[in-house]
Amino acid sequence: MTSDLSAPPRAGTTTAGRGSSPRPPFGVSAVSVLAVLIALFSLVPLGYVAYMTVATGWDTAVGLILRPRVGELLLNTLLLMAATIPLCLLLGVAGAWLVERTRLRGHRVWAVLLAAPLAVPAFVNSYAWVSAIPSLGGLGSGILISTLSYFPLVYIPAAATLSRLDPAIEQSAAALGLGAWRTFFRVVLPQLRIALTGGALLVGLHLLAEYGAFAMIRFDTFTTAIMTQYQSTFNGAAGNMLASVLVFFCLLLLLAEVRSRGSARYARIGAGVQAKALRLPLHAYQIAAQIFLLALTALAFGLPLYFVLRWILVSGADVWTASEFLPALVATFSYGLAGAAATTVVAFPMAYLAVRHPGWFSKSLELSNYVTSSMPGIVVALAFVTVSIRMVPGMYQTAGLLVAAYVLLFLPRALVNLRAGLAQAPKELDEAAQALGKPPLLAFIRVTLRLTAPAAAGGAALVFLAIANELTATLLLSPNGTRTLATEFWSKSSEIDYAGAAPYALLMIVLSAPMTYLLFQQSKKVAGQ
Amino acid sequence: MKIRNSALVSIALAATAALGLTACGGGTPAGGTSSSASNGAASGGITVYNAQHESLTKEWVDAFTAETGIKVTMRQGSDTELSNQIIQEGQASPADVFLTENSPAMTQVENAGLFADVNKDTLAQVPAEFAPSTGKWTGIAARSTVLVYNKTKLTEDQLPKSMLDLAKPEWKGKWAASPTGADFQAIVSALLELKGESATEEWLKGMKENSKAYKGNSTAMKAVNAGEVDAALIYHYYYYGDQAKTGENSNNVTPYYFKNQDPGAFLSVSGGGVLKSSKNAAAAQEFLKFITGKKGQEVLKNGTSFEYAIGSDVPANDKLVPIKDLQAPKVDAAKLNSEKVTDLMTQAGLL
């Protein structure tokens, strides 16, 4: 590894003022302070779970954790992750590679269609599948629905990275005699590492936190069981013990991600314009590829859309006359915007430290945020309810508190994107601007912030999507009388009023579609530079 | 063009940054020193924490607001979720009225000392058997336990004599319930009150062994209708409600009443109460009086909820089996204990 000038001083360095860098990097201390504050705030829910675990008492805690029910949930959750994450990686990378690197017919259309399932909330997907096959239930169905819902989380970053990889490396590999397959596995795939580990982490976190989709198909994970406990006891000891096991799970997932992400740098430096990537001919595989993509998008996007529209046709015009649509739409839209903006801003210091000043410090800050966001909305919301009633009653059941919960829950979505964007913005440009006489702050804004903007917008879009579909935290924390599309949909569909729920499902998809498109466009824009 | 575009994006980003920071500042604990506009103290209106079916309470609310002009805000949740929330909120609770599907959650709030006395003229509208002796809350409707079964899979002579029989080995894999719901937990609390702790534990163990868990009574009934499972232990009105609509989730289903004062014939009382901490207690009492009064109870008789009317001498919906024919066991609603029940169900591995 080359020596990183901006790394924090090693333990041996005695005087803090004389860092290892000849010129202290711009605003690192201010950014660090901000990031630490955010991280501390984000640890409130974790602290709550820990506090409740301790308050429960050792014997009771052990009794509640070491019981057969926890074993069942453990097995369910483990099998779900073990099957779904690899499937998402496989589908996501295969799709991205076909769209970006082959002479696939209609690749522009396919590129959009493969991102489209992201506009369908997982619980709407579940609802559609249950409409198609009413007896659906259990692990297999859980894997099916979550794979179809979450593979775009891998596909989008993978496609964006593939399209902006410098083909020169591949050409060199080819020139040195590597075949197409070996080039892919030995040259291309390693460069997708940030995108893939990030995507896999997001899928994993979704699997840990998902509630609605699994509840509808009677598949129990820790999160559905916590929600069950919550509805029975609000914040009983058993629910909190389940939450502590879940947090432990998440830590394992994060450690795995950190290990596999590695520490290589991926920014391209060098003179000249990046060459356009070459597209491989598909020849006889053209039809197979088309069938594969058709099947995938039909199952992940076509089927839910078909059933939502079918229910709407069945129910006729009556359901649309209800007066609840507009308020729910407005509430969803405003919370989505406010939450996306706040989350992106809060994610920036973290992403900046992670990319420009990697080390144990920035890594632990980042990890603390991931821990919180991996906890299901219900746990975070519960912590917020309890803490705000006791410490800041004025905040209880306000929009501000709900937005703050959204920020904690969805920070990684913004962070993963921002981090990738920052990693692609060579810091040498920033330094060059400073060398040319720009003050550091201005250089940062004019160079780095601008180069990162598309990634930031992409992250914000992801957060908006997540908020538009969020259910459990919204149920608990929203101000009295507030209903969102997601809560209305859930209340109807859990009373098996599938027809009444359909319009809300459609509105959620319609609202999510432009954001998904923006996300897709932004990833292309990064590629187009 | 491209450059201008990305410049625009960064301006937009900076703008959202400023916006987000102020929003975030309000969200941190440090920023909450001076509380922003209080959310609970709505002038004139009341807030109802509603665990009853949303559509039923909405009918009540609309009729009440039309008559009195008092605005009602609803917060939706499940029985014990909201009861525990009210207890956590304590004096700071924004709730004025609490409505439930079953009574154990009411008892919980009562035991926490958070209910005000229900007005005398409201209590006068409800027969004593549907209200606790303490007068801290009142019954507002009732629901009967029922076993719905699939006509093509079971014949009448195969049905169990008692709900307790469902724990026997011959019922393995044959019946469903929604153990996570307050409805089912109320049935278990009645069992606990009628038969004691060890019998309840035993029965729950058998249930874990034999039953399939669904989320919600309607979903369980839908599964019976589709033949996924033979029978389900739910409340009566899910069947009648579906029959009144399209019947698509219940046409293969028949309700079976245990009667004979069996635990399975339990008649569960839905409760309503006014919170001590209410800032608009008069309007809150008014609301409770309205729903237990003639007009409120007629919503039950004529509406689509198919729950039993219990007050103001309003008879049940014609489609239902009359209350007196249900032969329900006598259970004092004030004695039903939800905490013990969730503990027992957690121990049995159902929660």
Short mmCIF file of N, CA and C in Angstrom, two decimals, chain B residues 44 76 92 160 185 329-330:
data_model
loop_
_atom_site.label_atom_id
_atom_site.label_comp_id
_atom_site.label_asym_id
_atom_site.label_seq_id
_atom_site.Cartn_x
_atom_site.Cartn_y
_atom_site.Cartn_z
N GLY B 44 -60.17 22.46 21.27
CA GLY B 44 -61.53 22.02 20.97
C GLY B 44 -61.62 20.58 20.53
N GLN B 76 -54.10 5.20 14.80
CA GLN B 76 -54.45 3.80 14.65
C GLN B 76 -53.35 2.90 15.20
N ALA B 92 -48.06 12.90 29.72
CA ALA B 92 -47.80 13.66 28.49
C ALA B 92 -48.61 13.13 27.32
N PRO B 160 -64.83 -30.17 17.14
CA PRO B 160 -64.51 -30.39 18.55
C PRO B 160 -65.66 -29.94 19.45
N GLN B 185 -55.38 -13.06 21.79
CA GLN B 185 -54.85 -12.96 23.15
C GLN B 185 -55.96 -12.76 24.17
N PRO B 329 -69.47 -18.03 28.43
CA PRO B 329 -69.10 -18.19 29.84
C PRO B 329 -69.07 -16.82 30.52
N LYS B 330 -69.33 -16.80 31.82
CA LYS B 330 -69.29 -15.54 32.55
C LYS B 330 -67.83 -15.21 32.90
#
